[in-house]
GROMACS .gro file of C-alpha atoms in nm:
model
  197
    1UNK     CA    1 -12.924 -16.438  -4.747
    2UNK     CA    2 -12.960 -16.496  -5.120
    3UNK     CA    3 -12.662 -16.729  -5.105
    4UNK     CA    4 -12.835 -16.937  -4.838
    5UNK     CA    5 -13.147 -16.968  -5.055
    6UNK     CA    6 -12.940 -17.087  -5.348
    7UNK     CA    7 -12.774 -17.349  -5.134
    8UNK     CA    8 -13.108 -17.470  -5.011
    9UNK     CA    9 -13.248 -17.495  -5.361
   10UNK     CA   10 -12.942 -17.704  -5.456
   11UNK     CA   11 -12.806 -17.472  -5.714
   12UNK     CA   12 -12.462 -17.328  -5.682
   13UNK     CA   13 -12.391 -16.988  -5.813
   14UNK     CA   14 -12.157 -16.997  -6.112
   15UNK     CA   15 -11.808 -16.884  -6.029
   16UNK     CA   16 -11.628 -16.649  -6.253
   17UNK     CA   17 -11.344 -16.827  -6.434
   18UNK     CA   18 -11.004 -16.668  -6.411
   19UNK     CA   19 -10.833 -16.598  -6.739
   20UNK     CA   20 -10.508 -16.790  -6.752
   21UNK     CA   21 -10.212 -16.565  -6.820
   22UNK     CA   22  -9.945 -16.834  -6.847
   23UNK     CA   23  -9.903 -16.785  -7.220
   24UNK     CA   24  -9.822 -16.418  -7.168
   25UNK     CA   25  -9.546 -16.513  -6.927
   26UNK     CA   26  -9.404 -16.764  -7.176
   27UNK     CA   27  -9.397 -16.503  -7.455
   28UNK     CA   28  -9.236 -16.246  -7.229
   29UNK     CA   29  -8.967 -16.498  -7.128
   30UNK     CA   30  -8.900 -16.589  -7.491
   31UNK     CA   31  -8.861 -16.223  -7.586
   32UNK     CA   32  -8.624 -16.161  -7.295
   33UNK     CA   33  -8.410 -16.460  -7.400
   34UNK     CA   34  -8.425 -16.378  -7.773
   35UNK     CA   35  -8.289 -16.023  -7.743
   36UNK     CA   36  -7.937 -16.118  -7.618
   37UNK     CA   37  -7.928 -16.419  -7.853
   38UNK     CA   38  -7.997 -16.194  -8.153
   39UNK     CA   39  -7.731 -15.945  -8.040
   40UNK     CA   40  -7.467 -16.217  -7.988
   41UNK     CA   41  -7.558 -16.375  -8.322
   42UNK     CA   42  -7.520 -16.041  -8.500
   43UNK     CA   43  -7.176 -15.982  -8.345
   44UNK     CA   44  -7.059 -16.334  -8.440
   45UNK     CA   45  -7.182 -16.308  -8.799
   46UNK     CA   46  -7.024 -15.966  -8.858
   47UNK     CA   47  -6.697 -16.086  -8.702
   48UNK     CA   48  -6.687 -16.393  -8.925
   49UNK     CA   49  -6.746 -16.182  -9.237
   50UNK     CA   50  -6.450 -15.958  -9.154
   51UNK     CA   51  -6.202 -16.218  -9.027
   52UNK     CA   52  -5.980 -16.218  -9.338
   53UNK     CA   53  -5.947 -15.843  -9.355
   54UNK     CA   54  -5.689 -15.635  -9.172
   55UNK     CA   55  -5.802 -15.408  -8.896
   56UNK     CA   56  -5.791 -15.055  -9.026
   57UNK     CA   57  -5.836 -14.731  -8.847
   58UNK     CA   58  -5.630 -14.447  -8.707
   59UNK     CA   59  -5.327 -14.657  -8.623
   60UNK     CA   60  -5.095 -14.412  -8.793
   61UNK     CA   61  -5.069 -14.043  -8.728
   62UNK     CA   62  -4.965 -13.751  -8.942
   63UNK     CA   63  -4.602 -13.796  -9.041
   64UNK     CA   64  -4.614 -14.177  -9.033
   65UNK     CA   65  -4.542 -14.379  -9.348
   66UNK     CA   66  -4.378 -14.089  -9.526
   67UNK     CA   67  -4.266 -14.151  -9.800
   68UNK     CA   68  -4.539 -14.392  -9.904
   69UNK     CA   69  -4.477 -14.712 -10.098
   70UNK     CA   70  -4.645 -14.687 -10.439
   71UNK     CA   71  -4.804 -14.955 -10.655
   72UNK     CA   72  -4.535 -14.893 -10.919
   73UNK     CA   73  -4.266 -14.982 -10.665
   74UNK     CA   74  -4.455 -15.299 -10.569
   75UNK     CA   75  -4.482 -15.396 -10.936
   76UNK     CA   76  -4.110 -15.332 -10.982
   77UNK     CA   77  -4.030 -15.555 -10.681
   78UNK     CA   78  -4.256 -15.830 -10.818
   79UNK     CA   79  -4.087 -15.815 -11.157
   80UNK     CA   80  -3.733 -15.796 -11.018
   81UNK     CA   81  -3.773 -16.084 -10.771
   82UNK     CA   82  -3.927 -16.309 -11.037
   83UNK     CA   83  -3.591 -16.304 -11.216
   84UNK     CA   84  -3.397 -16.458 -10.925
   85UNK     CA   85  -3.270 -16.805 -11.021
   86UNK     CA   86  -3.453 -17.092 -10.849
   87UNK     CA   87  -3.766 -16.888 -10.772
   88UNK     CA   88  -4.084 -17.044 -10.911
   89UNK     CA   89  -4.331 -16.787 -10.782
   90UNK     CA   90  -4.338 -16.448 -10.611
   91UNK     CA   91  -4.622 -16.291 -10.414
   92UNK     CA   92  -4.593 -15.927 -10.302
   93UNK     CA   93  -4.856 -15.756 -10.089
   94UNK     CA   94  -4.875 -15.450  -9.871
   95UNK     CA   95  -5.135 -15.464  -9.593
   96UNK     CA   96  -5.146 -15.285  -9.260
   97UNK     CA   97  -4.812 -15.114  -9.330
   98UNK     CA   98  -4.628 -15.446  -9.369
   99UNK     CA   99  -4.467 -15.536  -9.701
  100UNK     CA  100  -4.487 -15.915  -9.728
  101UNK     CA  101  -4.291 -16.098  -9.996
  102UNK     CA  102  -4.336 -16.474 -10.038
  103UNK     CA  103  -4.087 -16.665 -10.254
  104UNK     CA  104  -4.181 -17.013 -10.373
  105UNK     CA  105  -3.846 -17.177 -10.444
  106UNK     CA  106  -3.797 -17.503 -10.633
  107UNK     CA  107  -3.888 -17.813 -10.430
  108UNK     CA  108  -3.537 -17.962 -10.439
  109UNK     CA  109  -3.364 -17.645 -10.312
  110UNK     CA  110  -3.135 -17.682 -10.011
  111UNK     CA  111  -3.146 -17.467  -9.700
  112UNK     CA  112  -2.833 -17.280  -9.810
  113UNK     CA  113  -2.985 -17.211 -10.152
  114UNK     CA  114  -3.311 -17.081 -10.003
  115UNK     CA  115  -3.117 -16.869  -9.753
  116UNK     CA  116  -2.914 -16.717 -10.038
  117UNK     CA  117  -3.232 -16.649 -10.241
  118UNK     CA  118  -3.404 -16.479  -9.946
  119UNK     CA  119  -3.093 -16.267  -9.883
  120UNK     CA  120  -3.075 -16.168 -10.249
  121UNK     CA  121  -3.446 -16.078 -10.248
  122UNK     CA  122  -3.397 -15.865  -9.936
  123UNK     CA  123  -3.107 -15.682 -10.101
  124UNK     CA  124  -3.306 -15.624 -10.423
  125UNK     CA  125  -3.596 -15.483 -10.222
  126UNK     CA  126  -3.350 -15.257 -10.038
  127UNK     CA  127  -3.222 -15.131 -10.375
  128UNK     CA  128  -3.578 -15.027 -10.473
  129UNK     CA  129  -3.698 -14.922 -10.126
  130UNK     CA  130  -3.400 -14.824  -9.910
  131UNK     CA  131  -3.424 -14.985  -9.565
  132UNK     CA  132  -3.328 -14.668  -9.376
  133UNK     CA  133  -3.593 -14.465  -9.560
  134UNK     CA  134  -3.890 -14.702  -9.575
  135UNK     CA  135  -3.841 -14.962  -9.301
  136UNK     CA  136  -3.681 -14.770  -9.014
  137UNK     CA  137  -3.877 -14.542  -8.780
  138UNK     CA  138  -3.757 -14.184  -8.759
  139UNK     CA  139  -3.826 -13.883  -8.540
  140UNK     CA  140  -4.119 -13.783  -8.762
  141UNK     CA  141  -4.311 -14.108  -8.721
  142UNK     CA  142  -4.349 -14.481  -8.774
  143UNK     CA  143  -4.249 -14.654  -9.095
  144UNK     CA  144  -4.325 -14.984  -9.270
  145UNK     CA  145  -4.234 -15.338  -9.164
  146UNK     CA  146  -4.079 -15.587  -9.407
  147UNK     CA  147  -4.117 -15.965  -9.421
  148UNK     CA  148  -3.940 -16.175  -9.685
  149UNK     CA  149  -3.990 -16.550  -9.669
  150UNK     CA  150  -3.879 -16.835  -9.887
  151UNK     CA  151  -3.990 -17.197  -9.884
  152UNK     CA  152  -3.934 -17.501 -10.099
  153UNK     CA  153  -4.292 -17.630 -10.069
  154UNK     CA  154  -4.598 -17.621  -9.851
  155UNK     CA  155  -4.669 -17.935  -9.650
  156UNK     CA  156  -4.939 -18.157  -9.803
  157UNK     CA  157  -4.999 -18.524  -9.893
  158UNK     CA  158  -4.719 -18.524 -10.153
  159UNK     CA  159  -4.471 -18.320  -9.949
  160UNK     CA  160  -4.376 -18.437  -9.599
  161UNK     CA  161  -4.304 -18.191  -9.320
  162UNK     CA  162  -3.958 -18.342  -9.266
  163UNK     CA  163  -3.825 -18.205  -9.595
  164UNK     CA  164  -3.980 -17.861  -9.576
  165UNK     CA  165  -3.748 -17.561  -9.553
  166UNK     CA  166  -3.903 -17.228  -9.455
  167UNK     CA  167  -3.689 -16.919  -9.392
  168UNK     CA  168  -3.819 -16.572  -9.300
  169UNK     CA  169  -3.630 -16.244  -9.279
  170UNK     CA  170  -3.809 -15.973  -9.082
  171UNK     CA  171  -3.725 -15.604  -9.045
  172UNK     CA  172  -3.964 -15.397  -8.835
  173UNK     CA  173  -3.962 -15.021  -8.831
  174UNK     CA  174  -3.851 -15.021  -8.467
  175UNK     CA  175  -3.619 -15.323  -8.478
  176UNK     CA  176  -3.328 -15.484  -8.655
  177UNK     CA  177  -3.318 -15.747  -8.926
  178UNK     CA  178  -3.394 -16.096  -8.793
  179UNK     CA  179  -3.365 -16.427  -8.980
  180UNK     CA  180  -3.579 -16.718  -8.857
  181UNK     CA  181  -3.566 -17.078  -8.975
  182UNK     CA  182  -3.933 -17.159  -8.922
  183UNK     CA  183  -3.905 -17.522  -9.030
  184UNK     CA  184  -3.645 -17.596  -8.761
  185UNK     CA  185  -3.709 -17.591  -8.388
  186UNK     CA  186  -3.510 -17.335  -8.190
  187UNK     CA  187  -3.470 -17.582  -7.901
  188UNK     CA  188  -3.447 -17.940  -8.028
  189UNK     CA  189  -3.406 -18.081  -7.674
  190UNK     CA  190  -3.738 -17.929  -7.568
  191UNK     CA  191  -3.909 -18.071  -7.877
  192UNK     CA  192  -3.767 -18.417  -7.800
  193UNK     CA  193  -3.898 -18.396  -7.444
  194UNK     CA  194  -4.245 -18.296  -7.561
  195UNK     CA  195  -4.257 -18.570  -7.824
  196UNK     CA  196  -4.155 -18.837  -7.570
  197UNK     CA  197  -4.432 -18.736  -7.331
   0.00000   0.00000   0.00000
């Protein structure tokens, strides 16, 4: 009955206002979206920071890489290869059990000259680090890989790709010596077909 009296008197009873909770829902949604974004961002940033570093871990077991290549042997290879005629620069590095040797040969060197220089470098490395001992797997474990490459120049504005000569000799612990002419296509007919299309 009191409601009827209020209606008769012309006054309406004040209604309780509901508290809007929309902002709580927005904040909850933002938090739910932010968590995976932060995780993905963290993974991307840490991956980008480590992209120029080799992956290290327990790749090798006991008995692998025995005997080990020492820094003195690397220095001896660097010094010895620098004395090869026609070589302007030598870079020697050992990362992830792969000995990589880069030979910067004079820009006017022919393919035969670069091939001879790479062969001589391979033989000089073999004299310091015998291939059968250091670069061939044995029953006790895995051994090192070897890459020796020679090039007359790197392609840039002053050096066209047409004149570049790049030769790489590879010897893996499990495989045989392989020579690749990286500046020449292995299948010229296929290249011509691709270029025409």
